[in-house]
Structures are given as structure tokens and as C-alpha cells.
Coordinates of C-alpha atoms in Angstrom, one line a residue:
M1 CA 1.4 31.3 -32.4
S2 CA -1.7 33.7 -32.1
N3 CA -1.1 33.8 -28.1
L4 CA 2.4 34.3 -28.7
T5 CA 1.9 37.3 -31.1
K6 CA -0.6 38.4 -28.4
T7 CA 1.7 38.2 -25.7
S8 CA 4.5 40.2 -27.5
A9 CA 2.2 42.8 -28.3
T10 CA 0.7 43.2 -24.8
S11 CA 4.4 43.3 -23.4
S12 CA 5.3 46.0 -26.1
D13 CA 2.3 48.2 -25.0
T14 CA 3.1 47.8 -21.4
S15 CA 6.7 48.6 -22.0
S16 CA 5.8 51.5 -24.2
T17 CA 3.4 52.7 -21.3
T18 CA 6.3 52.3 -18.6
T19 CA 8.6 54.3 -20.9
Q20 CA 6.2 57.0 -21.4
G21 CA 5.1 57.3 -17.6
L22 CA 9.0 58.0 -16.6
R23 CA 8.8 60.9 -19.2
L24 CA 7.8 64.4 -18.2
G25 CA 4.9 65.6 -20.1
G26 CA 2.4 68.4 -20.2
M27 CA 3.5 71.7 -18.1
N28 CA 6.5 69.6 -16.4
W29 CA 7.8 68.9 -19.6
L30 CA 7.3 72.6 -20.8
I31 CA 9.2 74.0 -17.8
W32 CA 12.0 71.8 -17.8
R33 CA 12.6 72.2 -21.6
Q34 CA 12.5 76.2 -21.0
H35 CA 15.2 75.9 -18.3
R36 CA 17.2 72.7 -19.2
A37 CA 20.3 74.6 -19.8
G38 CA 20.5 76.0 -16.4
F39 CA 19.1 72.9 -14.5
G40 CA 21.2 70.9 -16.5
T41 CA 24.4 73.3 -15.3
L42 CA 23.5 73.4 -12.0
L43 CA 23.0 69.8 -11.3
G44 CA 26.6 69.0 -13.3
I45 CA 28.6 71.4 -11.2
T46 CA 27.0 69.7 -8.3
A47 CA 27.7 66.4 -9.2
L48 CA 31.3 67.6 -10.1
A49 CA 31.9 69.4 -6.7
V50 CA 30.2 66.3 -4.8
A51 CA 32.6 63.9 -6.4
W52 CA 35.6 66.0 -5.5
L53 CA 34.3 66.3 -2.0
V54 CA 34.0 62.7 -1.7
Y55 CA 37.6 62.4 -2.9
Q56 CA 38.9 64.7 -0.4
R57 CA 37.0 62.9 2.8
M58 CA 38.6 59.7 1.6
D59 CA 41.9 61.4 1.7
L60 CA 41.5 62.9 5.0
M61 CA 40.4 59.9 6.5
D62 CA 43.5 57.8 5.1
Y63 CA 45.8 60.7 6.6
L64 CA 43.6 60.8 10.1
T65 CA 44.0 57.0 10.4
A66 CA 47.5 56.7 9.8
H67 CA 48.2 59.4 12.4
G68 CA 46.2 57.8 15.1
W69 CA 42.9 59.7 14.6
P70 CA 40.4 59.6 16.8
D71 CA 42.5 58.6 19.8
S72 CA 45.6 60.8 19.2
E73 CA 45.6 64.5 20.0
P74 CA 44.6 67.5 17.3
D75 CA 48.5 68.5 17.6
K76 CA 49.5 64.9 16.0
W77 CA 47.2 65.3 12.8
L78 CA 46.5 69.0 12.5
P79 CA 49.8 70.2 10.8
G80 CA 48.8 67.9 7.7
V81 CA 45.2 68.9 7.4
H82 CA 45.1 71.5 4.3
L83 CA 43.4 74.4 6.5
Q84 CA 43.3 76.6 3.6
R85 CA 41.5 74.4 1.4
F86 CA 38.9 73.9 3.9
Q87 CA 38.6 77.7 4.3
F88 CA 38.3 78.2 0.4
V89 CA 35.8 75.6 0.0
S90 CA 33.8 76.9 2.8
Y91 CA 34.1 80.7 1.2
G92 CA 32.9 79.5 -2.1
L93 CA 29.7 77.4 -0.9
G94 CA 28.8 80.8 1.1
F95 CA 28.0 82.1 -2.4
V96 CA 25.9 79.5 -3.5
P97 CA 22.5 81.0 -1.8
I98 CA 23.6 84.4 -3.6
V99 CA 24.1 82.7 -7.0
L100 CA 21.0 80.9 -6.8
G101 CA 18.8 83.7 -6.1
V102 CA 20.5 86.1 -8.7
F103 CA 20.9 83.5 -11.5
L104 CA 18.0 81.3 -11.2
G105 CA 15.4 83.1 -8.9
A106 CA 15.5 86.6 -10.4
P107 CA 15.1 85.8 -14.2
L108 CA 12.6 82.9 -13.6
L109 CA 9.4 85.0 -13.7
A110 CA 11.1 88.3 -14.7
G111 CA 12.3 87.0 -18.1
D112 CA 8.9 85.5 -19.0
L113 CA 7.4 88.7 -18.3
E114 CA 9.8 90.7 -20.0
N115 CA 9.7 88.8 -23.2
G116 CA 5.9 88.2 -23.5
T117 CA 6.3 84.5 -22.7
A118 CA 3.7 85.0 -19.7
K119 CA 1.0 86.3 -22.1
L120 CA 1.2 83.5 -24.2
V121 CA 1.0 81.1 -21.1
A122 CA -2.0 82.9 -19.9
S123 CA -3.9 82.7 -23.1
Q124 CA -3.4 78.8 -22.9
S125 CA -5.9 76.2 -21.0
A126 CA -3.5 76.2 -18.2
T127 CA -4.3 78.1 -15.3
P128 CA -1.7 80.7 -14.0
S129 CA -1.5 79.1 -10.6
R130 CA -0.6 75.8 -12.3
W131 CA 2.2 77.5 -14.4
L132 CA 3.4 79.1 -11.2
A133 CA 3.4 76.2 -9.2
T134 CA 5.3 74.0 -11.9
K135 CA 7.6 76.6 -12.4
L136 CA 8.3 77.5 -8.8
G137 CA 8.4 73.7 -8.0
I138 CA 10.8 72.3 -10.3
S139 CA 13.4 75.0 -9.8
S140 CA 12.8 74.6 -6.3
L141 CA 13.4 70.9 -6.4
V142 CA 16.6 71.6 -8.4
V143 CA 18.1 74.1 -5.5
I144 CA 17.0 71.5 -2.6
V145 CA 18.6 68.6 -4.7
C146 CA 21.9 70.7 -5.2
T147 CA 22.2 72.5 -1.8
T148 CA 21.2 69.1 0.3
A149 CA 24.1 67.3 -1.8
L150 CA 26.5 69.8 -1.3
S151 CA 25.7 70.5 2.5
I152 CA 25.8 66.5 2.9
A153 CA 29.3 66.1 1.2
F154 CA 31.1 69.0 2.8
G155 CA 29.8 68.0 6.3
R156 CA 31.3 64.6 5.9
W157 CA 34.4 66.0 4.9
W158 CA 34.6 68.5 7.8
G159 CA 33.1 66.1 10.3
P160 CA 36.4 64.1 11.6
T161 CA 37.8 67.7 12.5
K162 CA 35.0 69.5 13.7
Y163 CA 36.4 69.7 17.3
A164 CA 39.5 71.3 15.9
P165 CA 38.5 75.0 15.9
L166 CA 41.7 75.8 13.8
V167 CA 40.3 74.2 11.0
L168 CA 37.0 75.8 10.9
G169 CA 35.0 77.3 13.8
W170 CA 31.7 75.6 13.9
S171 CA 29.9 78.9 14.8
D172 CA 31.1 80.9 12.1
G173 CA 29.5 80.7 8.8
S174 CA 32.1 78.6 7.2
A175 CA 30.9 75.8 8.9
F176 CA 27.4 76.6 10.2
D177 CA 26.2 77.9 7.3
T178 CA 27.5 75.2 4.9
T179 CA 26.3 72.0 6.6
G180 CA 23.0 70.7 7.9
P181 CA 19.8 72.3 6.8
V182 CA 20.9 75.6 6.9
P183 CA 22.5 75.8 3.1
V184 CA 19.5 74.4 2.0
A185 CA 17.0 76.7 3.7
L186 CA 19.3 79.9 2.8
A187 CA 19.3 79.1 -0.7
L188 CA 15.6 78.3 -0.8
F189 CA 14.8 81.5 0.8
T190 CA 17.1 83.6 -1.3
F191 CA 15.9 81.8 -4.5
V192 CA 12.3 82.3 -3.7
G193 CA 12.7 86.0 -2.7
G194 CA 14.6 86.4 -6.1
V195 CA 11.3 84.9 -7.6
A196 CA 9.2 87.6 -5.9
I197 CA 11.6 90.4 -6.8
G198 CA 11.7 89.5 -10.4
M199 CA 7.7 89.3 -10.5
L200 CA 7.7 92.7 -9.0
M201 CA 10.3 94.1 -11.1
R202 CA 9.2 92.5 -14.4
R203 CA 12.6 93.3 -15.9
T204 CA 15.6 90.5 -16.0
L205 CA 18.6 92.8 -15.4
I206 CA 17.2 95.2 -12.7
S207 CA 15.6 92.2 -10.9
M208 CA 19.2 90.5 -10.6
V209 CA 20.6 93.4 -9.1
V210 CA 18.0 94.1 -6.5
T211 CA 18.2 90.3 -5.8
F212 CA 22.0 90.4 -5.3
A213 CA 21.6 93.3 -2.7
F214 CA 18.7 91.2 -0.9
A215 CA 20.7 88.1 -1.1
V216 CA 23.7 90.0 0.5
I217 CA 21.2 91.7 3.4
V218 CA 19.9 88.4 4.2
Q219 CA 23.6 87.0 4.6
V220 CA 24.4 90.0 6.8
V221 CA 21.4 89.9 9.2
W222 CA 21.8 86.1 9.3
H223 CA 25.6 86.4 10.4
F224 CA 24.5 88.9 13.3
E225 CA 21.8 86.6 14.4
R226 CA 23.3 83.0 14.2
L227 CA 24.4 83.1 17.6
N228 CA 21.1 84.0 19.2
L229 CA 19.6 80.6 17.9
G230 CA 21.5 78.8 21.0
H231 CA 20.7 78.7 24.8
V232 CA 23.8 80.1 26.4
V233 CA 25.2 78.0 29.3
T234 CA 27.0 79.8 32.1
I235 CA 29.8 78.4 34.2
T236 CA 31.1 80.1 37.6
T237 CA 34.1 79.3 39.9
H238 CA 34.7 80.8 43.3
D239 CA 38.5 80.0 43.5
G240 CA 39.8 83.6 43.0
I241 CA 40.4 85.7 40.1
G242 CA 43.8 84.6 39.1
P243 CA 44.7 83.5 35.3
S244 CA 44.9 79.9 36.6
T245 CA 41.3 80.2 38.3
T246 CA 39.4 80.6 34.9
P247 CA 36.8 78.0 34.0
H248 CA 37.8 75.1 31.6
L249 CA 35.2 75.1 28.8
P250 CA 34.5 71.9 26.8
T251 CA 36.2 71.4 23.8
A252 CA 35.3 73.3 20.7
A253 CA 32.9 75.6 23.1
I254 CA 32.6 79.1 21.8
E255 CA 32.9 81.8 24.6
I256 CA 30.5 84.6 24.6
D257 CA 31.2 86.8 27.8
T258 CA 33.4 86.6 30.5
S259 CA 33.0 88.4 34.0
L260 CA 34.3 88.6 37.2
I261 CA 31.7 87.9 40.2
S262 CA 31.6 89.2 43.9
G263 CA 30.5 87.4 46.9
S264 CA 27.1 88.7 46.7
G265 CA 27.0 87.7 43.2
Q266 CA 27.3 90.9 41.1
T267 CA 29.0 90.6 38.1
Y268 CA 31.8 93.0 37.0
G269 CA 33.8 93.3 33.4
W270 CA 36.8 91.2 33.0
G271 CA 38.9 94.5 32.7
T272 CA 37.8 95.8 36.1
C273 CA 41.0 95.3 37.9
A274 CA 43.1 97.0 34.8
Q275 CA 43.5 100.2 36.5
E276 CA 43.9 99.2 39.9
A277 CA 47.2 98.8 42.1
S278 CA 47.1 95.1 41.9
E279 CA 44.9 92.1 41.6
R280 CA 44.9 91.4 45.4
V281 CA 43.6 95.3 46.0
C282 CA 40.9 94.7 43.3
A283 CA 39.9 91.8 44.8
Q284 CA 39.2 93.2 48.2
K285 CA 37.9 96.4 47.0
Y286 CA 35.0 94.8 44.8
N287 CA 34.8 91.5 47.1
L288 CA 35.7 89.7 43.9
V289 CA 35.7 85.8 44.5
G290 CA 35.9 84.3 40.8
W291 CA 34.9 84.2 37.3
S292 CA 31.5 83.9 35.3
V293 CA 31.6 82.8 31.7
D294 CA 28.9 82.5 29.2
Y295 CA 29.7 80.1 26.6
L296 CA 27.7 77.8 23.5
P297 CA 28.9 74.1 23.5
I298 CA 29.2 72.5 20.3
S299 CA 26.4 70.0 21.0
Q300 CA 24.2 72.7 20.4
M301 CA 25.0 73.3 16.8
S302 CA 22.6 71.0 15.4
S303 CA 19.4 72.3 17.3
M304 CA 20.8 75.6 16.6
Q305 CA 20.8 74.7 12.5
W306 CA 17.4 73.4 12.8
L307 CA 15.9 76.3 14.5
G308 CA 17.2 78.6 12.1
A309 CA 16.5 76.6 9.2
S310 CA 12.7 76.3 10.3
I311 CA 12.5 79.9 10.7
L312 CA 14.2 80.6 7.0
F313 CA 11.6 77.8 5.7
I314 CA 8.4 79.8 7.3
L315 CA 9.9 82.9 5.7
T316 CA 10.2 81.3 2.0
A317 CA 6.5 79.7 2.6
A318 CA 5.2 83.3 3.4
V319 CA 7.0 84.5 0.3
A320 CA 5.7 81.7 -2.0
V321 CA 2.3 82.4 -0.9
F322 CA 2.7 86.1 -1.9
I323 CA 3.8 85.0 -5.3
F324 CA 0.8 82.6 -5.7
S325 CA -1.6 85.4 -4.3
R326 CA -0.2 88.1 -6.8
G327 CA 0.1 85.7 -9.9
R328 CA -3.5 84.8 -9.8
K329 CA -4.6 88.5 -9.8
R330 CA -2.1 89.7 -12.3
I331 CA 0.7 87.6 -13.9
V332 CA 0.9 89.7 -17.2

């Protein structure tokens, strides 16, 4: 009886220790409790969005399979694909980095600096570095979990139709910025940028306004630099310059530039012959022998995404170093 009691007590203690070990404690608990409403809202909305995207993929796969996908031509199944739904969802996902930067990143430190919570933290035994690391770490983890889940779910929904440019162009922000590592990197950079802005401005509202402007600038710069992440492929022909002699590009390839080429290898703009009397006269005048087309194949999409994401991750790390460097010196 004594052994049984001892065993029961030991099991109870072990169970209690295990239960406590699974709970947040100390600084982690404090940060989670302080921001639990925002974190819970983000995680809840993400869960609902992912469930809806999973359902959309199942519905799409049933339809495609019934119409002979993947062996059938796109014109057999494309009419039944809800193109507007893809475009609307991708448009909404494009705002996720901005929303996270403005409503989570900007107030994260600005709110504590404005209402005096930072002074209270600085007077405790925990160091400012630990407080910053916990606050930034837990928030970043929530951002990564949410954006990764959305990226995977949307990528799987769009994946079966990725070779049909009419659904979503792979090089456009609607697909490129909402799948793979790019949405995670964009959201994390915008979020950490918002945290840095909030630390400098020290006022929640103005920090949110400035962060919104920062996020828009990031999106604009990213839009113009996106295609520069790829390695341009050139294909040429020497079969004349008639319309039927233009090169045939791979499926879903993005055409960057088209030029006419002469026998000596010199290139001319595709509109060179527009003012000439005839195509034949133009060809003789410039010794034109064919076409030269620069393009990006869809096979480069993944490598372009990881290259761009790597650049954004490096920039994010640089901003985080700035936050810790300034935070150790002047957090209140």
C-alpha cells in the first residue's frame, strides 16, 4: 500500500511537471499575454483562410480530373476555372505584409514606449535585450507561421493551373509574391521594419502611418525589381522576319524583349520595318535574317523566389540588429 501511494504520488508529480513544462512562463508568458488578442486573431483568421483554400483545391481537383487534367489541353478545363476567384484571393494576400507591418509591427514597441510600459520593464530584473528578443521573437514566429501556412495553401490551390497564364501570371505579384518563400520574407521584412519605425517614432498612430508608407514603398520597389532576379534566356532564328518565323517560346514563358537580327548579328527593334515600303525592302535594307527573343522560363520561378527571399531575409536581419543595438542603449 505504501509503495502504491508512493508510485501514485511520483506519477502525479511527473504529470504536474510535464504540464507546467508545456506552459509559457516568465517573459514568454508576459509577452504572449500582452499581445494575446492580436496573436489569437491572426492565428484564427489564418486557420479559417487555410481551411477555405484547402477546400478550394479539393473542389478544383475534382473539376480538373473530371475534364481530363493533366492530359487534356487547357481550353478543355479553363472555362470552368473561377479566374476572378484566384485573382481576388491573390490580391487580398498581397495586402498581408502591409497589414502585418502596420497593425502588428508598428505598435509593438511604440505602444509600450508611449504608455510607459517600457519604463516598467526597464526597472525589472530582465534586461532590455531579453525583453526585445522575446517580444520580437514571439511576434516574428506568429508572422512566419501565418504567412507560411497561407503560402503553402494558396500555392497548392494554384499549382495545377500554373502553366495557364490566363489564371495567374507566374511572374506577376499575384502568384510570385503569394507562393513559396516570398510572402514570408516580404511580411517579415515589413513587420520588422514597422517595429524599427515604432521604436524611433515612439508614438503608435504616427508609427502606423509611416509604416504604411514604408510598406507601400517596399511593394513598389519589389514590383520593379522582381524580374531582375532571373537569368534571361535568348532564343534566335534565321528563317526570315515574317510573322510565322518568330521563335516558339516554352509554355508559360515570359517574353522580355523581341528584336530583329541582321546577318552580322546586330539587333534592331521589332518596329524597325514599320515605316518601310514592305517587309522585303526592309529585310534587304538592314540585311535582316531573323528574330531574337529574350524570355524567362517558368522553371526559374523557384530559384528567383528564393534569391529574392534571401535578400529580404538579409535586410530583415540588418534591421533586427539595428533594433537590438539601439534598444540596449536607449529603450525608454
